[in-house]
């Protein structure tokens, strides 16, 4: 059994910053990659940023230069530093991880954390 638990969402004014965290726990052999997705009301869930176990990263064009993803392999944790936030960044942010367990490799999702950017 593997769980992902997110934290760090909230309400912030335009131009402000937030830092999201996601911790994976359970029977984990290794983590291939961790990522953040977001879903605004009435829209599909889209990739925001992804980091591999080797440290490679990729970002959605809309967040490049403003958001930064990083991972701590020892803590099975991924962070998303969000700067210069805009109202259009408002969404539920979901943590995703591709995790190898003794029984196979699976995709896991967190429960989501709300980020609201508003004055």
JSON list of C-alpha atoms in Angstrom, two decimals:
[
{"chain": "A", "resi": 1, "resn": "UNK", "atom": "CA", "xyz": [0.00, 0.00, 0.00]},
{"chain": "A", "resi": 2, "resn": "UNK", "atom": "CA", "xyz": [1.34, 3.39, -1.03]},
{"chain": "A", "resi": 3, "resn": "UNK", "atom": "CA", "xyz": [-0.02, 6.80, -0.09]},
{"chain": "A", "resi": 4, "resn": "UNK", "atom": "CA", "xyz": [0.76, 10.29, -1.33]},
{"chain": "A", "resi": 5, "resn": "UNK", "atom": "CA", "xyz": [-0.03, 13.16, 1.01]},
{"chain": "A", "resi": 6, "resn": "UNK", "atom": "CA", "xyz": [0.10, 16.76, -0.21]},
{"chain": "A", "resi": 7, "resn": "UNK", "atom": "CA", "xyz": [0.36, 19.95, 1.81]},
{"chain": "A", "resi": 8, "resn": "UNK", "atom": "CA", "xyz": [1.00, 23.64, 1.31]},
{"chain": "A", "resi": 9, "resn": "UNK", "atom": "CA", "xyz": [-1.98, 24.88, -0.65]},
{"chain": "A", "resi": 10, "resn": "UNK", "atom": "CA", "xyz": [-3.98, 27.96, 0.25]},
{"chain": "A", "resi": 11, "resn": "UNK", "atom": "CA", "xyz": [-5.03, 31.46, -0.72]},
{"chain": "A", "resi": 12, "resn": "UNK", "atom": "CA", "xyz": [-2.42, 33.88, -2.02]},
{"chain": "A", "resi": 13, "resn": "UNK", "atom": "CA", "xyz": [-2.51, 37.25, -3.73]},
{"chain": "A", "resi": 14, "resn": "UNK", "atom": "CA", "xyz": [-1.35, 37.66, -7.34]},
{"chain": "A", "resi": 15, "resn": "UNK", "atom": "CA", "xyz": [2.42, 37.91, -7.45]},
{"chain": "A", "resi": 16, "resn": "UNK", "atom": "CA", "xyz": [2.78, 35.87, -4.29]},
{"chain": "A", "resi": 17, "resn": "UNK", "atom": "CA", "xyz": [4.42, 32.53, -3.64]},
{"chain": "A", "resi": 18, "resn": "UNK", "atom": "CA", "xyz": [3.47, 29.12, -2.30]},
{"chain": "A", "resi": 19, "resn": "UNK", "atom": "CA", "xyz": [5.38, 25.90, -1.75]},
{"chain": "A", "resi": 20, "resn": "UNK", "atom": "CA", "xyz": [3.63, 22.56, -2.15]},
{"chain": "A", "resi": 21, "resn": "UNK", "atom": "CA", "xyz": [4.97, 19.33, -0.66]},
{"chain": "A", "resi": 22, "resn": "UNK", "atom": "CA", "xyz": [4.09, 15.73, -1.34]},
{"chain": "A", "resi": 23, "resn": "UNK", "atom": "CA", "xyz": [5.32, 12.76, 0.68]},
{"chain": "A", "resi": 24, "resn": "UNK", "atom": "CA", "xyz": [5.09, 9.18, -0.49]},
{"chain": "A", "resi": 25, "resn": "UNK", "atom": "CA", "xyz": [4.85, 6.46, 2.14]},
{"chain": "A", "resi": 26, "resn": "UNK", "atom": "CA", "xyz": [4.29, 2.72, 2.25]},
{"chain": "A", "resi": 27, "resn": "UNK", "atom": "CA", "xyz": [6.01, -0.26, 0.67]},
{"chain": "A", "resi": 28, "resn": "UNK", "atom": "CA", "xyz": [8.24, 1.53, -1.82]},
{"chain": "A", "resi": 29, "resn": "UNK", "atom": "CA", "xyz": [11.14, -0.10, -3.64]},
{"chain": "A", "resi": 30, "resn": "UNK", "atom": "CA", "xyz": [12.03, 2.98, -5.66]},
{"chain": "A", "resi": 31, "resn": "UNK", "atom": "CA", "xyz": [10.42, 6.02, -7.23]},
{"chain": "A", "resi": 32, "resn": "UNK", "atom": "CA", "xyz": [10.84, 6.49, -10.97]},
{"chain": "A", "resi": 33, "resn": "UNK", "atom": "CA", "xyz": [9.33, 9.98, -11.13]},
{"chain": "A", "resi": 34, "resn": "UNK", "atom": "CA", "xyz": [7.14, 12.41, -9.24]},
{"chain": "A", "resi": 35, "resn": "UNK", "atom": "CA", "xyz": [5.01, 15.14, -10.71]},
{"chain": "A", "resi": 36, "resn": "UNK", "atom": "CA", "xyz": [2.43, 17.83, -10.05]},
{"chain": "A", "resi": 37, "resn": "UNK", "atom": "CA", "xyz": [-0.74, 18.15, -12.06]},
{"chain": "A", "resi": 38, "resn": "UNK", "atom": "CA", "xyz": [-3.52, 20.70, -11.72]},
{"chain": "A", "resi": 39, "resn": "UNK", "atom": "CA", "xyz": [-7.18, 20.83, -12.55]},
{"chain": "A", "resi": 40, "resn": "UNK", "atom": "CA", "xyz": [-9.26, 23.99, -12.70]},
{"chain": "A", "resi": 41, "resn": "UNK", "atom": "CA", "xyz": [-13.08, 23.84, -12.54]},
{"chain": "A", "resi": 42, "resn": "UNK", "atom": "CA", "xyz": [-14.50, 22.56, -15.80]},
{"chain": "A", "resi": 43, "resn": "UNK", "atom": "CA", "xyz": [-11.08, 21.78, -17.26]},
{"chain": "A", "resi": 44, "resn": "UNK", "atom": "CA", "xyz": [-8.98, 18.67, -17.70]},
{"chain": "A", "resi": 45, "resn": "UNK", "atom": "CA", "xyz": [-6.14, 17.71, -15.40]},
{"chain": "A", "resi": 46, "resn": "UNK", "atom": "CA", "xyz": [-2.85, 18.92, -16.89]},
{"chain": "A", "resi": 47, "resn": "UNK", "atom": "CA", "xyz": [0.79, 18.31, -16.10]},
{"chain": "A", "resi": 48, "resn": "UNK", "atom": "CA", "xyz": [2.49, 21.22, -14.34]},
{"chain": "A", "resi": 49, "resn": "UNK", "atom": "CA", "xyz": [5.97, 19.84, -13.67]},
{"chain": "A", "resi": 50, "resn": "UNK", "atom": "CA", "xyz": [7.75, 16.50, -13.40]},
{"chain": "A", "resi": 51, "resn": "UNK", "atom": "CA", "xyz": [11.03, 15.31, -11.89]},
{"chain": "A", "resi": 52, "resn": "UNK", "atom": "CA", "xyz": [12.63, 11.92, -12.45]},
{"chain": "A", "resi": 53, "resn": "UNK", "atom": "CA", "xyz": [14.63, 9.93, -9.93]},
{"chain": "A", "resi": 54, "resn": "UNK", "atom": "CA", "xyz": [17.76, 11.00, -11.80]},
{"chain": "A", "resi": 55, "resn": "UNK", "atom": "CA", "xyz": [16.84, 14.64, -11.37]},
{"chain": "A", "resi": 56, "resn": "UNK", "atom": "CA", "xyz": [15.61, 15.48, -14.84]},
{"chain": "A", "resi": 57, "resn": "UNK", "atom": "CA", "xyz": [12.77, 18.00, -14.95]},
{"chain": "A", "resi": 58, "resn": "UNK", "atom": "CA", "xyz": [10.18, 19.29, -17.37]},
{"chain": "A", "resi": 59, "resn": "UNK", "atom": "CA", "xyz": [7.55, 22.00, -17.07]},
{"chain": "A", "resi": 60, "resn": "UNK", "atom": "CA", "xyz": [4.38, 23.18, -18.71]},
{"chain": "A", "resi": 61, "resn": "UNK", "atom": "CA", "xyz": [5.06, 26.24, -20.84]},
{"chain": "A", "resi": 62, "resn": "UNK", "atom": "CA", "xyz": [2.66, 28.29, -18.73]},
{"chain": "A", "resi": 63, "resn": "UNK", "atom": "CA", "xyz": [4.79, 27.90, -15.57]},
{"chain": "A", "resi": 64, "resn": "UNK", "atom": "CA", "xyz": [8.33, 27.97, -16.94]},
{"chain": "A", "resi": 65, "resn": "UNK", "atom": "CA", "xyz": [10.43, 30.55, -15.14]},
{"chain": "A", "resi": 66, "resn": "UNK", "atom": "CA", "xyz": [7.92, 30.84, -12.28]},
{"chain": "A", "resi": 67, "resn": "UNK", "atom": "CA", "xyz": [7.63, 27.33, -10.82]},
{"chain": "A", "resi": 68, "resn": "UNK", "atom": "CA", "xyz": [10.40, 25.00, -9.72]},
{"chain": "A", "resi": 69, "resn": "UNK", "atom": "CA", "xyz": [10.08, 21.30, -8.93]},
{"chain": "A", "resi": 70, "resn": "UNK", "atom": "CA", "xyz": [12.56, 19.42, -6.79]},
{"chain": "A", "resi": 71, "resn": "UNK", "atom": "CA", "xyz": [12.77, 16.02, -5.16]},
{"chain": "A", "resi": 72, "resn": "UNK", "atom": "CA", "xyz": [14.33, 14.58, -2.03]},
{"chain": "A", "resi": 73, "resn": "UNK", "atom": "CA", "xyz": [14.93, 10.91, -2.75]},
{"chain": "A", "resi": 74, "resn": "UNK", "atom": "CA", "xyz": [15.87, 10.12, 0.85]},
{"chain": "A", "resi": 75, "resn": "UNK", "atom": "CA", "xyz": [12.52, 11.46, 2.07]},
{"chain": "A", "resi": 76, "resn": "UNK", "atom": "CA", "xyz": [10.39, 10.26, -0.87]},
{"chain": "A", "resi": 77, "resn": "UNK", "atom": "CA", "xyz": [9.23, 13.85, -1.16]},
{"chain": "A", "resi": 78, "resn": "UNK", "atom": "CA", "xyz": [8.63, 16.24, -4.02]},
{"chain": "A", "resi": 79, "resn": "UNK", "atom": "CA", "xyz": [8.25, 20.00, -3.76]},
{"chain": "A", "resi": 80, "resn": "UNK", "atom": "CA", "xyz": [6.75, 22.60, -6.05]},
{"chain": "A", "resi": 81, "resn": "UNK", "atom": "CA", "xyz": [7.92, 26.15, -5.45]},
{"chain": "A", "resi": 82, "resn": "UNK", "atom": "CA", "xyz": [5.46, 28.51, -7.10]},
{"chain": "A", "resi": 83, "resn": "UNK", "atom": "CA", "xyz": [6.45, 32.16, -7.55]},
{"chain": "A", "resi": 84, "resn": "UNK", "atom": "CA", "xyz": [4.82, 35.10, -9.32]},
{"chain": "A", "resi": 85, "resn": "UNK", "atom": "CA", "xyz": [1.46, 33.40, -9.01]},
{"chain": "A", "resi": 86, "resn": "UNK", "atom": "CA", "xyz": [-1.35, 34.48, -11.31]},
{"chain": "A", "resi": 87, "resn": "UNK", "atom": "CA", "xyz": [-5.13, 34.09, -10.99]},
{"chain": "A", "resi": 88, "resn": "UNK", "atom": "CA", "xyz": [-5.00, 31.53, -13.81]},
{"chain": "A", "resi": 89, "resn": "UNK", "atom": "CA", "xyz": [-2.86, 29.30, -11.59]},
{"chain": "A", "resi": 90, "resn": "UNK", "atom": "CA", "xyz": [-5.93, 28.73, -9.41]},
{"chain": "A", "resi": 91, "resn": "UNK", "atom": "CA", "xyz": [-6.69, 25.02, -9.39]},
{"chain": "A", "resi": 92, "resn": "UNK", "atom": "CA", "xyz": [-6.58, 21.84, -7.35]},
{"chain": "A", "resi": 93, "resn": "UNK", "atom": "CA", "xyz": [-3.01, 20.59, -7.47]},
{"chain": "A", "resi": 94, "resn": "UNK", "atom": "CA", "xyz": [-2.44, 16.84, -7.45]},
{"chain": "A", "resi": 95, "resn": "UNK", "atom": "CA", "xyz": [0.75, 14.96, -6.70]},
{"chain": "A", "resi": 96, "resn": "UNK", "atom": "CA", "xyz": [1.51, 11.97, -8.91]},
{"chain": "A", "resi": 97, "resn": "UNK", "atom": "CA", "xyz": [4.23, 9.36, -8.55]},
{"chain": "A", "resi": 98, "resn": "UNK", "atom": "CA", "xyz": [5.37, 6.37, -10.56]},
{"chain": "A", "resi": 99, "resn": "UNK", "atom": "CA", "xyz": [6.49, 3.96, -7.87]},
{"chain": "A", "resi": 100, "resn": "UNK", "atom": "CA", "xyz": [8.07, 0.55, -8.02]},
{"chain": "A", "resi": 101, "resn": "UNK", "atom": "CA", "xyz": [6.80, -1.83, -5.34]},
{"chain": "A", "resi": 102, "resn": "UNK", "atom": "CA", "xyz": [7.60, -5.52, -4.74]},
{"chain": "A", "resi": 103, "resn": "UNK", "atom": "CA", "xyz": [4.46, -6.30, -6.76]},
{"chain": "A", "resi": 104, "resn": "UNK", "atom": "CA", "xyz": [5.06, -4.07, -9.75]},
{"chain": "A", "resi": 105, "resn": "UNK", "atom": "CA", "xyz": [5.28, -0.45, -10.89]},
{"chain": "A", "resi": 106, "resn": "UNK", "atom": "CA", "xyz": [2.19, 1.69, -10.52]},
{"chain": "A", "resi": 107, "resn": "UNK", "atom": "CA", "xyz": [0.95, 5.26, -10.77]},
{"chain": "A", "resi": 108, "resn": "UNK", "atom": "CA", "xyz": [-0.32, 6.81, -7.55]},
{"chain": "A", "resi": 109, "resn": "UNK", "atom": "CA", "xyz": [-2.21, 10.04, -6.89]},
{"chain": "A", "resi": 110, "resn": "UNK", "atom": "CA", "xyz": [-2.63, 12.29, -3.89]},
{"chain": "A", "resi": 111, "resn": "UNK", "atom": "CA", "xyz": [-5.95, 13.68, -2.74]},
{"chain": "A", "resi": 112, "resn": "UNK", "atom": "CA", "xyz": [-5.25, 17.16, -4.09]},
{"chain": "A", "resi": 113, "resn": "UNK", "atom": "CA", "xyz": [-4.65, 20.54, -2.49]},
{"chain": "A", "resi": 114, "resn": "UNK", "atom": "CA", "xyz": [-6.45, 23.75, -3.42]},
{"chain": "A", "resi": 115, "resn": "UNK", "atom": "CA", "xyz": [-4.44, 26.73, -4.62]},
{"chain": "A", "resi": 116, "resn": "UNK", "atom": "CA", "xyz": [-6.37, 29.99, -5.01]},
{"chain": "A", "resi": 117, "resn": "UNK", "atom": "CA", "xyz": [-4.74, 33.11, -6.40]},
{"chain": "A", "resi": 118, "resn": "UNK", "atom": "CA", "xyz": [-6.93, 36.13, -5.79]},
{"chain": "A", "resi": 119, "resn": "UNK", "atom": "CA", "xyz": [-6.83, 39.64, -4.45]}
]
